RNA sequence: GCCGGGGUGGCGGAAUGGUAGACGCGAUAGACUCAAAAUCUAUUAAUCGCAAGAUCGUGAGGGUUCGACUCCCUCCCCCGGCACCA
């Protein structure tokens, strides 16, 4: 027997598989299409690290398993190489993104080949190629046609380091998601997608899709649907009224003040002349504050009094009107009603400015005293007091009752608000699809005609972001100056490019149709292959990519272009591989390159090692200390075929083989690769203990291992003179008659403590008397129950007999 | 502060109401070898014991149960996400 030399066999098989198109399903005639997808990588470094390889391996095991189950599996791959991440990398290495993308493409694809995944290499998608982004622009035009695109001057998140605007989803605690710089506010004309029109559908559909629960929760929180009421208050001596949004109108008998956002449009009309200087100054300062400044101030309240009062018609109370930056213009109505007794934030504000605090709710603790400390502020639950007709009601009942009452009186109107905002898609950068819009002096804003797509991204030498609020494309006259599609007069192009998340919001639709140049996706292909059957990716995309992709899919459904509205039937989040407790990143210097390990042990060993580290959904800390154990395991697999003989399978062999078939199949289906591997190890240990095995047993083990270690199993499959390829074989069938034990081990307990075990015949399983009698013969049991008669004997058939004394 | 996931041998982890520590790493002893590596065999939570076996044990405390790593309550700690969202 030759030595196991992975580097020799692995590249040999990779070449052969690709040449034979082993993993390329027949796109038009597949009988059981099954689409497995892992989020495509973005090249923001020279190559992949093992943290990137990890989820691809798990995805591949799943897809190979599905293929063996008889599905026509489609497992495509591509690169999300357009956008700010790749451009920032180009800036870092000081090279033009066109050049960088060529190099990284080659390198990434070479690595993705070396890991041995069953990709269909004839259908790659690169978002930065014009045959792809042409259709990204087409998608923008469809949105435009549907009335879901608008341009608006808005106060937007501006990243001073990346010199571009960011979507709300890309700002994390006031920090740019990409570079970590503090995000500022800037007034700019920007393009938006009306994702808020789909808020309810995006929320409600979550109940019916099979996704990791934590992702669904994150999306629900991000959409942030809230039922409440808009209450309109009259302002003393002023025709203007103030409308506030609240989810807790039940506490309105305790309302003592109103606070409006500094950006509130009618703010000035409430300001009395004697308060003018202070308020103007406050508004100016707070408008310039970045979100980071606001966060740095913590919960310390600031604010100014306008001098005006609003009337609480329930109580006749004159509520002072204040301006404070804790109230956000973007949420609700930009004004809140202050109920300091039952909202911590309102209480802090009232304390700071000595405003009256009224108790209208008594909580479970029964405290009905005056509220003077923040700990007494009852927010969650309780019974109404000091609230006339609401007194004695539970707060939830009171909420309904007062909403009815206010609507009847014409003081308020029920509304639903969302945390979700419209998707800002303009970027003042170079490396992205130009937004296909033309500005004509006569005709105004005109979309580029579909037949004129793509709007090619020109090669601009100085692609650096300018920080002027304009894209580098604005400096290219050849690009900017064009003709109006309507009147043919001279016109100018939009120079912003679209957000990189638009590129990835529809790529899964492109894979089955890559050869069509005249359409983004083919109808019959889409019908048979989509939606994606199994999607795997990182939880960090819970509210970015995954929400946008769902939105785009819904829009295309509504336009009749596709017949489904959820793109991913099943989604599972994978865990992260960390190194020394931190996420792998170049700046931390803890990046592990898979190439070295592949060279030394082979990709089969690395694959099995990564999957054996822990549960796929959890990830783990990469320590190469135990990788040698996996290499040893595969070496034993290599030697195993020498132990094969032509004898029939023994009863013992059949038992463990079928038990393992069941276990491994279940585990792969649930992405529990670590326990699948350990049962394969047990199976192999059994064969080595026997020092022989029937060829059939060896075959089963190879088949079960094939999804995990595709190269070595292919090699061994041939060495036992089976037909190429193991990856075209069916998953072994379970015969449940081998799973039934003839003899069963029953544990004997006394008061729940194990004292002995007995072996009983299968047929005695359900006969309590016999089992009890057999158990009582145990010497060790006798020691513990002495001569006392047990109070009770509990028998769980085939498992445990417990004597209670 | 809120939401989510965790806390089990020296280490990665297994067991989701029924023999805690599967499987792997590491460690110790032995075999082979001039020697080392590789490989093989045995042992390996802790304590007591020659052994049979006993006691104890899954972050802490309490509860439910014949029986709890697993379910319930209170609390501590770690990781991730969100956060002045009315």
mmCIF file of C-alpha atoms in Angstrom, chain A residues 509-771:
data_model
loop_
_atom_site.group_PDB
_atom_site.id
_atom_site.type_symbol
_atom_site.label_atom_id
_atom_site.label_comp_id
_atom_site.label_asym_id
_atom_site.label_seq_id
_atom_site.Cartn_x
_atom_site.Cartn_y
_atom_site.Cartn_z
ATOM 1 C CA UNK A 509 -31.344 34.978 -9.287
ATOM 2 C CA UNK A 510 -28.510 35.254 -11.777
ATOM 3 C CA UNK A 511 -26.641 31.982 -11.175
ATOM 4 C CA UNK A 512 -29.025 29.643 -13.010
ATOM 5 C CA UNK A 513 -29.193 32.037 -15.985
ATOM 6 C CA UNK A 514 -25.632 33.222 -16.458
ATOM 7 C CA UNK A 515 -25.495 32.433 -20.156
ATOM 8 C CA UNK A 516 -28.356 34.758 -21.075
ATOM 9 C CA UNK A 517 -27.143 38.166 -22.205
ATOM 10 C CA UNK A 518 -30.572 39.504 -23.094
ATOM 11 C CA UNK A 519 -32.237 39.064 -19.727
ATOM 12 C CA UNK A 520 -31.281 39.080 -16.069
ATOM 13 C CA UNK A 521 -32.857 35.686 -15.458
ATOM 14 C CA UNK A 522 -34.687 33.171 -17.565
ATOM 15 C CA UNK A 523 -38.282 32.375 -16.594
ATOM 16 C CA UNK A 524 -38.186 28.608 -16.842
ATOM 17 C CA UNK A 525 -34.777 28.364 -15.203
ATOM 18 C CA UNK A 526 -35.991 30.537 -12.377
ATOM 19 C CA UNK A 527 -39.109 28.477 -12.033
ATOM 20 C CA UNK A 528 -37.236 25.240 -11.641
ATOM 21 C CA UNK A 529 -34.311 26.426 -9.504
ATOM 22 C CA UNK A 530 -35.635 29.158 -7.265
ATOM 23 C CA UNK A 531 -36.215 29.966 -4.507
ATOM 24 C CA UNK A 532 -32.912 28.844 -3.014
ATOM 25 C CA UNK A 533 -33.509 25.625 -1.089
ATOM 26 C CA UNK A 534 -30.751 26.070 1.460
ATOM 27 C CA UNK A 535 -28.952 29.324 2.118
ATOM 28 C CA UNK A 536 -26.084 29.550 4.543
ATOM 29 C CA UNK A 537 -24.303 32.651 5.719
ATOM 30 C CA UNK A 538 -23.097 34.812 8.537
ATOM 31 C CA UNK A 539 -25.385 36.281 11.159
ATOM 32 C CA UNK A 540 -23.756 39.680 10.614
ATOM 33 C CA UNK A 541 -25.956 40.046 7.539
ATOM 34 C CA UNK A 542 -29.212 39.626 9.474
ATOM 35 C CA UNK A 543 -30.467 43.109 8.785
ATOM 36 C CA UNK A 544 -28.397 44.067 5.762
ATOM 37 C CA UNK A 545 -28.141 41.659 2.881
ATOM 38 C CA UNK A 546 -30.878 39.293 4.050
ATOM 39 C CA UNK A 547 -33.452 42.047 4.424
ATOM 40 C CA UNK A 548 -32.573 43.727 1.131
ATOM 41 C CA UNK A 549 -32.674 40.437 -0.784
ATOM 42 C CA UNK A 550 -36.132 39.714 0.598
ATOM 43 C CA UNK A 551 -37.313 43.205 -0.345
ATOM 44 C CA UNK A 552 -36.021 42.986 -3.921
ATOM 45 C CA UNK A 553 -37.594 39.563 -4.340
ATOM 46 C CA UNK A 554 -40.968 40.878 -3.187
ATOM 47 C CA UNK A 555 -40.816 43.761 -5.626
ATOM 48 C CA UNK A 556 -39.988 41.443 -8.528
ATOM 49 C CA UNK A 557 -42.873 39.211 -7.501
ATOM 50 C CA UNK A 558 -45.241 42.189 -7.477
ATOM 51 C CA UNK A 559 -44.057 43.137 -10.947
ATOM 52 C CA UNK A 560 -44.877 39.634 -12.140
ATOM 53 C CA UNK A 561 -41.262 38.856 -13.004
ATOM 54 C CA UNK A 562 -41.033 35.904 -10.631
ATOM 55 C CA UNK A 563 -43.588 33.730 -8.891
ATOM 56 C CA UNK A 564 -42.270 33.610 -5.317
ATOM 57 C CA UNK A 565 -41.673 36.324 -2.781
ATOM 58 C CA UNK A 566 -39.207 34.806 -0.350
ATOM 59 C CA UNK A 567 -35.802 34.158 -1.911
ATOM 60 C CA UNK A 568 -34.485 31.695 0.663
ATOM 61 C CA UNK A 569 -36.725 28.879 1.775
ATOM 62 C CA UNK A 570 -34.333 27.749 4.436
ATOM 63 C CA UNK A 571 -31.587 29.817 5.964
ATOM 64 C CA UNK A 572 -29.025 28.788 8.531
ATOM 65 C CA UNK A 573 -26.473 31.034 10.158
ATOM 66 C CA UNK A 574 -23.022 29.556 10.617
ATOM 67 C CA UNK A 575 -20.674 30.357 13.484
ATOM 68 C CA UNK A 576 -17.416 32.221 13.226
ATOM 69 C CA UNK A 577 -13.906 30.863 13.448
ATOM 70 C CA UNK A 578 -11.948 33.018 15.786
ATOM 71 C CA UNK A 579 -8.316 32.938 16.736
ATOM 72 C CA UNK A 580 -7.223 33.621 20.277
ATOM 73 C CA UNK A 581 -10.652 34.971 21.145
ATOM 74 C CA UNK A 582 -10.819 37.521 18.325
ATOM 75 C CA UNK A 583 -12.316 37.562 14.869
ATOM 76 C CA UNK A 584 -9.653 36.924 12.244
ATOM 77 C CA UNK A 585 -8.467 40.127 10.679
ATOM 78 C CA UNK A 586 -5.275 41.381 9.133
ATOM 79 C CA UNK A 587 -5.060 44.334 11.478
ATOM 80 C CA UNK A 588 -5.037 42.009 14.457
ATOM 81 C CA UNK A 589 -2.445 39.808 12.758
ATOM 82 C CA UNK A 590 -4.315 36.610 13.566
ATOM 83 C CA UNK A 591 -5.239 35.548 10.062
ATOM 84 C CA UNK A 592 -4.725 31.886 9.253
ATOM 85 C CA UNK A 593 -4.091 31.056 5.666
ATOM 86 C CA UNK A 594 -5.626 27.723 4.649
ATOM 87 C CA UNK A 595 -2.972 27.180 1.969
ATOM 88 C CA UNK A 596 -0.284 26.109 4.439
ATOM 89 C CA UNK A 597 -2.546 23.534 6.008
ATOM 90 C CA UNK A 598 -3.724 22.252 2.646
ATOM 91 C CA UNK A 599 -0.138 21.868 1.592
ATOM 92 C CA UNK A 600 0.862 20.064 4.753
ATOM 93 C CA UNK A 601 -2.178 17.862 5.463
ATOM 94 C CA UNK A 602 -4.449 18.260 2.436
ATOM 95 C CA UNK A 603 -7.804 19.908 2.198
ATOM 96 C CA UNK A 604 -9.641 16.771 3.315
ATOM 97 C CA UNK A 605 -7.898 16.959 6.678
ATOM 98 C CA UNK A 606 -8.523 20.691 7.003
ATOM 99 C CA UNK A 607 -12.187 20.252 6.067
ATOM 100 C CA UNK A 608 -12.761 17.486 8.578
ATOM 101 C CA UNK A 609 -10.777 19.312 11.238
ATOM 102 C CA UNK A 610 -12.787 22.536 10.831
ATOM 103 C CA UNK A 611 -16.057 20.664 10.992
ATOM 104 C CA UNK A 612 -14.964 18.560 13.968
ATOM 105 C CA UNK A 613 -13.996 21.592 16.083
ATOM 106 C CA UNK A 614 -17.514 22.211 17.324
ATOM 107 C CA UNK A 615 -21.090 22.798 16.206
ATOM 108 C CA UNK A 616 -21.299 24.498 12.798
ATOM 109 C CA UNK A 617 -23.697 27.105 14.121
ATOM 110 C CA UNK A 618 -21.257 28.104 16.858
ATOM 111 C CA UNK A 619 -17.897 28.267 15.139
ATOM 112 C CA UNK A 620 -14.886 27.969 17.371
ATOM 113 C CA UNK A 621 -11.382 28.954 18.257
ATOM 114 C CA UNK A 622 -8.830 27.740 15.715
ATOM 115 C CA UNK A 623 -6.068 25.834 17.449
ATOM 116 C CA UNK A 624 -4.087 23.632 15.161
ATOM 117 C CA UNK A 625 -2.909 21.446 18.057
ATOM 118 C CA UNK A 626 -5.424 18.730 17.314
ATOM 119 C CA UNK A 627 -5.369 18.784 13.520
ATOM 120 C CA UNK A 628 -2.887 15.896 13.649
ATOM 121 C CA UNK A 629 -5.611 13.701 15.108
ATOM 122 C CA UNK A 630 -7.731 14.227 12.026
ATOM 123 C CA UNK A 631 -4.789 13.476 9.762
ATOM 124 C CA UNK A 632 -4.305 10.261 11.696
ATOM 125 C CA UNK A 633 -7.973 9.436 11.223
ATOM 126 C CA UNK A 634 -7.752 9.854 7.445
ATOM 127 C CA UNK A 635 -4.557 7.814 7.359
ATOM 128 C CA UNK A 636 -6.465 5.007 9.019
ATOM 129 C CA UNK A 637 -9.208 5.383 6.425
ATOM 130 C CA UNK A 638 -6.456 5.021 3.834
ATOM 131 C CA UNK A 639 -5.286 1.769 5.423
ATOM 132 C CA UNK A 640 -8.793 0.475 6.018
ATOM 133 C CA UNK A 641 -9.225 -0.859 2.504
ATOM 134 C CA UNK A 642 -6.442 -3.388 3.207
ATOM 135 C CA UNK A 643 -8.706 -4.895 5.840
ATOM 136 C CA UNK A 644 -11.572 -5.480 3.410
ATOM 137 C CA UNK A 645 -12.474 -9.037 2.498
ATOM 138 C CA UNK A 646 -15.200 -10.702 0.481
ATOM 139 C CA UNK A 647 -17.041 -12.208 3.421
ATOM 140 C CA UNK A 648 -20.649 -11.361 4.164
ATOM 141 C CA UNK A 649 -21.280 -8.616 6.692
ATOM 142 C CA UNK A 650 -21.549 -9.979 10.219
ATOM 143 C CA UNK A 651 -24.427 -9.043 12.491
ATOM 144 C CA UNK A 652 -22.179 -6.699 14.425
ATOM 145 C CA UNK A 653 -21.037 -5.015 11.224
ATOM 146 C CA UNK A 654 -24.579 -4.561 10.009
ATOM 147 C CA UNK A 655 -25.613 -3.110 13.322
ATOM 148 C CA UNK A 656 -22.939 -0.448 13.543
ATOM 149 C CA UNK A 657 -23.077 0.327 9.827
ATOM 150 C CA UNK A 658 -26.786 1.018 9.850
ATOM 151 C CA UNK A 659 -26.635 2.890 13.108
ATOM 152 C CA UNK A 660 -23.969 5.132 11.599
ATOM 153 C CA UNK A 661 -25.900 5.657 8.355
ATOM 154 C CA UNK A 662 -28.799 6.939 10.409
ATOM 155 C CA UNK A 663 -26.735 9.098 12.711
ATOM 156 C CA UNK A 664 -24.606 10.718 10.005
ATOM 157 C CA UNK A 665 -27.617 11.403 7.772
ATOM 158 C CA UNK A 666 -29.556 13.061 10.577
ATOM 159 C CA UNK A 667 -26.573 15.051 11.669
ATOM 160 C CA UNK A 668 -25.794 16.393 8.196
ATOM 161 C CA UNK A 669 -29.410 17.360 7.674
ATOM 162 C CA UNK A 670 -29.205 19.419 10.866
ATOM 163 C CA UNK A 671 -25.702 20.721 10.144
ATOM 164 C CA UNK A 672 -24.258 18.920 13.161
ATOM 165 C CA UNK A 673 -21.099 17.903 11.399
ATOM 166 C CA UNK A 674 -19.005 17.505 14.542
ATOM 167 C CA UNK A 675 -21.082 14.652 15.913
ATOM 168 C CA UNK A 676 -21.382 13.057 12.475
ATOM 169 C CA UNK A 677 -17.609 12.885 12.284
ATOM 170 C CA UNK A 678 -17.283 11.395 15.752
ATOM 171 C CA UNK A 679 -19.666 8.598 14.837
ATOM 172 C CA UNK A 680 -17.624 7.914 11.702
ATOM 173 C CA UNK A 681 -14.562 7.651 13.926
ATOM 174 C CA UNK A 682 -16.360 5.130 16.113
ATOM 175 C CA UNK A 683 -17.287 3.147 13.023
ATOM 176 C CA UNK A 684 -13.679 3.128 11.867
ATOM 177 C CA UNK A 685 -12.433 2.182 15.348
ATOM 178 C CA UNK A 686 -14.765 -0.783 15.213
ATOM 179 C CA UNK A 687 -13.265 -1.976 11.925
ATOM 180 C CA UNK A 688 -9.742 -1.663 13.293
ATOM 181 C CA UNK A 689 -10.694 -3.558 16.436
ATOM 182 C CA UNK A 690 -12.003 -6.400 14.245
ATOM 183 C CA UNK A 691 -8.822 -6.145 12.142
ATOM 184 C CA UNK A 692 -11.076 -6.938 9.166
ATOM 185 C CA UNK A 693 -14.333 -5.946 7.579
ATOM 186 C CA UNK A 694 -16.552 -7.014 4.791
ATOM 187 C CA UNK A 695 -16.031 -4.970 1.653
ATOM 188 C CA UNK A 696 -19.639 -3.874 1.992
ATOM 189 C CA UNK A 697 -18.890 -2.370 5.393
ATOM 190 C CA UNK A 698 -15.890 -0.529 4.001
ATOM 191 C CA UNK A 699 -18.014 0.786 1.154
ATOM 192 C CA UNK A 700 -20.590 2.154 3.551
ATOM 193 C CA UNK A 701 -17.987 3.961 5.581
ATOM 194 C CA UNK A 702 -16.475 5.519 2.456
ATOM 195 C CA UNK A 703 -19.889 6.660 1.239
ATOM 196 C CA UNK A 704 -20.721 8.252 4.570
ATOM 197 C CA UNK A 705 -17.390 10.004 4.694
ATOM 198 C CA UNK A 706 -17.504 11.165 1.072
ATOM 199 C CA UNK A 707 -19.230 14.532 1.700
ATOM 200 C CA UNK A 708 -16.662 15.419 4.352
ATOM 201 C CA UNK A 709 -13.486 14.226 2.665
ATOM 202 C CA UNK A 710 -14.261 14.052 -1.050
ATOM 203 C CA UNK A 711 -10.753 13.366 -2.358
ATOM 204 C CA UNK A 712 -9.542 10.505 -0.207
ATOM 205 C CA UNK A 713 -12.876 8.724 -0.468
ATOM 206 C CA UNK A 714 -12.787 8.978 -4.253
ATOM 207 C CA UNK A 715 -9.280 7.494 -4.275
ATOM 208 C CA UNK A 716 -10.212 4.652 -1.916
ATOM 209 C CA UNK A 717 -13.412 3.967 -3.832
ATOM 210 C CA UNK A 718 -11.340 3.185 -6.877
ATOM 211 C CA UNK A 719 -8.810 1.180 -4.905
ATOM 212 C CA UNK A 720 -11.530 -1.258 -3.867
ATOM 213 C CA UNK A 721 -12.396 -1.499 -7.555
ATOM 214 C CA UNK A 722 -15.658 0.390 -7.466
ATOM 215 C CA UNK A 723 -16.820 2.534 -10.342
ATOM 216 C CA UNK A 724 -15.995 6.242 -10.625
ATOM 217 C CA UNK A 725 -17.288 8.356 -9.056
ATOM 218 C CA UNK A 726 -18.145 7.871 -5.411
ATOM 219 C CA UNK A 727 -19.835 11.267 -5.595
ATOM 220 C CA UNK A 728 -22.412 9.883 -7.982
ATOM 221 C CA UNK A 729 -23.446 7.107 -5.619
ATOM 222 C CA UNK A 730 -26.625 7.018 -3.595
ATOM 223 C CA UNK A 731 -26.638 7.551 0.119
ATOM 224 C CA UNK A 732 -26.774 4.096 1.749
ATOM 225 C CA UNK A 733 -30.252 2.949 2.679
ATOM 226 C CA UNK A 734 -31.070 2.194 6.287
ATOM 227 C CA UNK A 735 -32.599 -1.154 7.060
ATOM 228 C CA UNK A 736 -34.306 -0.637 10.381
ATOM 229 C CA UNK A 737 -34.222 -4.316 11.237
ATOM 230 C CA UNK A 738 -30.517 -3.916 11.989
ATOM 231 C CA UNK A 739 -31.234 -1.044 14.335
ATOM 232 C CA UNK A 740 -33.227 -3.109 16.760
ATOM 233 C CA UNK A 741 -31.168 -4.471 19.596
ATOM 234 C CA UNK A 742 -31.611 -8.149 20.445
ATOM 235 C CA UNK A 743 -30.379 -7.639 23.963
ATOM 236 C CA UNK A 744 -31.011 -4.480 25.877
ATOM 237 C CA UNK A 745 -29.032 -2.986 28.693
ATOM 238 C CA UNK A 746 -31.292 -1.887 31.527
ATOM 239 C CA UNK A 747 -29.923 0.351 34.229
ATOM 240 C CA UNK A 748 -30.822 -0.482 37.800
ATOM 241 C CA UNK A 749 -31.184 2.496 40.094
ATOM 242 C CA UNK A 750 -31.951 2.939 43.749
ATOM 243 C CA UNK A 751 -33.481 6.317 44.464
ATOM 244 C CA UNK A 752 -32.194 7.517 41.115
ATOM 245 C CA UNK A 753 -28.597 6.387 41.687
ATOM 246 C CA UNK A 754 -27.101 3.818 39.345
ATOM 247 C CA UNK A 755 -26.260 0.579 41.146
ATOM 248 C CA UNK A 756 -26.014 -1.989 38.401
ATOM 249 C CA UNK A 757 -27.024 -2.898 34.887
ATOM 250 C CA UNK A 758 -28.599 -6.040 33.487
ATOM 251 C CA UNK A 759 -28.864 -7.413 30.008
ATOM 252 C CA UNK A 760 -32.347 -8.520 29.001
ATOM 253 C CA UNK A 761 -33.764 -10.099 25.865
ATOM 254 C CA UNK A 762 -35.679 -7.774 23.554
ATOM 255 C CA UNK A 763 -38.973 -9.629 24.069
ATOM 256 C CA UNK A 764 -38.886 -9.054 27.808
ATOM 257 C CA UNK A 765 -38.712 -5.339 27.320
ATOM 258 C CA UNK A 766 -42.289 -4.546 28.126
ATOM 259 C CA UNK A 767 -42.700 -7.072 30.926
ATOM 260 C CA UNK A 768 -42.153 -5.169 34.143
ATOM 261 C CA UNK A 769 -42.482 -8.175 36.463
ATOM 262 C CA UNK A 770 -39.759 -10.181 34.769
ATOM 263 C CA UNK A 771 -37.382 -7.244 34.583
#
